[in-house]
Amino acid sequence: MKKILVIHGPNLNLLGEREPGIYGDMNFNTLNENIVKRANELGMECDVFQSNHEGAIIDKLHEARTEYFGVVLNAGAYTHYSYAIRDAIAAVKIPVIEVHISNVFARDGFRSNSVIAPVCKGSISGLGYASYYLGVQALAEL
């Protein structure tokens, strides 16, 4: 059975409270329950991790290389400037699917650039919470 990891980056722990017009009104715990349920329905085990700290995300990616088949990653704002997370993704050599709740290309100009996209297996954005579910499905189909 494939085992996958979902990593949420900064401020995603505030889902349901943070800018619901952009990020929706589902709370963080409910989203995680739904992600794990979807993974289980697809025959996979799923763990979830969240951190507001770049180094903790890098450490978790390093750990993932020996424990997980792949990662669904919403790096939040780190998407746009963290070359350290980009290098960690490249180093672990497991598939990483980049996801975003909002359509990053329809927002502030700086959000349209992802420094992690070139080293990710694929990217999904703008589909709300379904972005996560589709990321999980993508790993199931690899």
Tab-separated table of C-alpha atoms in Angstrom:
chain	number	residue	atom	x	y	z
A	1	MET	CA	0.000	0.000	0.000
A	2	LYS	CA	1.345	3.420	-0.971
A	3	LYS	CA	1.962	5.789	1.903
A	4	ILE	CA	1.821	9.498	1.108
A	5	LEU	CA	2.431	12.720	2.985
A	6	VAL	CA	0.560	16.004	2.717
A	7	ILE	CA	2.560	19.060	3.769
A	8	HIS	CA	0.849	22.372	4.469
A	9	GLY	CA	3.033	25.454	4.628
A	10	PRO	CA	2.677	28.763	6.450
A	11	ASN	CA	-0.693	30.114	7.552
A	12	LEU	CA	-2.642	27.135	6.255
A	13	ASN	CA	-3.351	26.119	9.852
A	14	LEU	CA	-5.691	29.140	9.881
A	15	LEU	CA	-7.979	27.798	7.160
A	16	GLY	CA	-11.581	28.606	7.934
A	17	GLU	CA	-10.512	31.871	9.584
A	18	ARG	CA	-8.012	33.303	7.114
A	19	GLU	CA	-9.493	35.210	4.187
A	20	PRO	CA	-12.446	32.869	3.594
A	21	GLY	CA	-13.240	34.676	0.332
A	22	ILE	CA	-9.964	33.330	-1.053
A	23	TYR	CA	-9.336	30.170	0.971
A	24	GLY	CA	-12.873	29.028	1.778
A	25	ASP	CA	-14.549	28.427	5.108
A	26	MET	CA	-13.632	24.797	5.801
A	27	ASN	CA	-11.475	24.536	8.883
A	28	PHE	CA	-8.022	22.999	8.784
A	29	ASN	CA	-8.904	19.843	10.712
A	30	THR	CA	-11.891	19.061	8.499
A	31	LEU	CA	-9.799	19.537	5.372
A	32	ASN	CA	-7.196	17.121	6.721
A	33	GLU	CA	-9.855	14.550	7.599
A	34	ASN	CA	-11.206	14.811	4.050
A	35	ILE	CA	-7.739	14.454	2.517
A	36	VAL	CA	-6.975	11.338	4.569
A	37	LYS	CA	-10.396	9.878	3.730
A	38	ARG	CA	-9.802	10.465	0.012
A	39	ALA	CA	-6.374	8.812	0.206
A	40	ASN	CA	-7.867	5.821	2.027
A	41	GLU	CA	-10.587	5.511	-0.620
A	42	LEU	CA	-7.804	5.299	-3.199
A	43	GLY	CA	-6.061	2.566	-1.224
A	44	MET	CA	-3.324	4.706	0.289
A	45	GLU	CA	-2.211	5.631	3.776
A	46	CYS	CA	-1.833	9.358	4.361
A	47	ASP	CA	-0.091	11.434	6.992
A	48	VAL	CA	-0.444	15.200	7.315
A	49	PHE	CA	2.104	17.779	8.460
A	50	GLN	CA	1.885	21.552	8.798
A	51	SER	CA	4.514	24.113	9.663
A	52	ASN	CA	4.947	27.845	9.458
A	53	HIS	CA	8.725	27.338	9.430
A	54	GLU	CA	10.761	26.796	6.282
A	55	GLY	CA	13.355	24.576	7.965
A	56	ALA	CA	10.712	22.271	9.425
A	57	ILE	CA	9.220	21.782	5.950
A	58	ILE	CA	12.666	20.990	4.557
A	59	ASP	CA	13.339	18.526	7.374
A	60	LYS	CA	9.991	16.815	6.707
A	61	LEU	CA	10.749	16.546	2.986
A	62	HIS	CA	14.092	14.937	3.829
A	63	GLU	CA	12.360	12.434	6.130
A	64	ALA	CA	9.756	11.724	3.447
A	65	ARG	CA	12.300	10.315	1.012
A	66	THR	CA	12.594	7.069	2.989
A	67	GLU	CA	9.090	6.790	4.416
A	68	TYR	CA	6.659	7.881	1.705
A	69	PHE	CA	5.887	7.148	-1.923
A	70	GLY	CA	5.171	10.824	-2.611
A	71	VAL	CA	4.161	14.197	-1.234
A	72	VAL	CA	1.328	16.643	-1.840
A	73	LEU	CA	2.760	20.062	-0.961
A	74	ASN	CA	1.104	23.414	-0.484
A	75	ALA	CA	4.162	25.503	0.315
A	76	GLY	CA	2.078	28.661	0.725
A	77	ALA	CA	4.106	31.823	0.221
A	78	TYR	CA	7.330	29.788	0.223
A	79	THR	CA	6.277	28.660	-3.259
A	80	HIS	CA	7.359	31.996	-4.653
A	81	TYR	CA	10.803	32.436	-3.146
A	82	SER	CA	12.125	29.427	-1.221
A	83	TYR	CA	15.013	28.027	-3.173
A	84	ALA	CA	15.815	25.961	-0.086
A	85	ILE	CA	12.474	24.113	-0.359
A	86	ARG	CA	13.014	23.836	-4.116
A	87	ASP	CA	16.395	22.201	-3.539
A	88	ALA	CA	14.913	19.834	-0.930
A	89	ILE	CA	12.250	18.693	-3.398
A	90	ALA	CA	14.906	18.069	-6.040
A	91	ALA	CA	17.048	16.161	-3.544
A	92	VAL	CA	14.444	13.704	-2.253
A	93	LYS	CA	13.721	12.091	-5.637
A	94	ILE	CA	10.124	11.127	-4.811
A	95	PRO	CA	7.165	12.653	-6.638
A	96	VAL	CA	5.943	15.938	-5.188
A	97	ILE	CA	2.666	17.435	-6.381
A	98	GLU	CA	2.420	21.197	-5.814
A	99	VAL	CA	-1.087	22.345	-4.855
A	100	HIS	CA	-2.754	25.676	-4.101
A	101	ILE	CA	-6.314	26.382	-3.016
A	102	SER	CA	-6.515	29.672	-4.901
A	103	ASN	CA	-5.624	30.377	-8.510
A	104	VAL	CA	-2.174	31.849	-7.911
A	105	PHE	CA	-2.093	33.175	-11.488
A	106	ALA	CA	-5.185	35.338	-10.905
A	107	ARG	CA	-3.804	37.044	-7.791
A	108	ASP	CA	-0.892	39.337	-6.953
A	109	GLY	CA	1.816	39.339	-9.606
A	110	PHE	CA	4.445	37.789	-7.342
A	111	ARG	CA	2.217	34.746	-6.803
A	112	SER	CA	2.330	33.737	-10.463
A	113	ASN	CA	5.964	32.637	-10.109
A	114	SER	CA	6.619	29.265	-8.489
A	115	VAL	CA	10.263	28.467	-7.850
A	116	ILE	CA	9.272	24.930	-6.804
A	117	ALA	CA	7.200	24.030	-9.902
A	118	PRO	CA	10.195	23.029	-12.060
A	119	VAL	CA	11.167	20.281	-9.597
A	120	CYS	CA	7.633	19.067	-8.831
A	121	LYS	CA	5.955	16.235	-10.721
A	122	GLY	CA	2.950	18.489	-11.358
A	123	SER	CA	1.040	21.524	-10.122
A	124	ILE	CA	-2.639	22.029	-9.353
A	125	SER	CA	-4.132	25.380	-8.349
A	126	GLY	CA	-7.340	27.314	-8.234
A	127	LEU	CA	-9.719	24.444	-7.553
A	128	GLY	CA	-10.271	25.135	-3.883
A	129	TYR	CA	-9.895	22.160	-1.584
A	130	ALA	CA	-10.248	19.884	-4.609
A	131	SER	CA	-6.681	20.871	-5.468
A	132	TYR	CA	-5.566	18.697	-2.546
A	133	TYR	CA	-7.884	15.817	-3.463
A	134	LEU	CA	-6.629	15.884	-7.064
A	135	GLY	CA	-3.052	15.933	-5.824
A	136	VAL	CA	-3.769	12.809	-3.784
A	137	GLN	CA	-5.409	11.183	-6.799
A	138	ALA	CA	-2.403	12.054	-8.957
A	139	LEU	CA	-0.102	10.218	-6.539
A	140	ALA	CA	-2.467	7.225	-6.545
A	141	GLU	CA	-2.205	7.034	-10.330
A	142	LEU	CA	1.581	7.285	-10.549
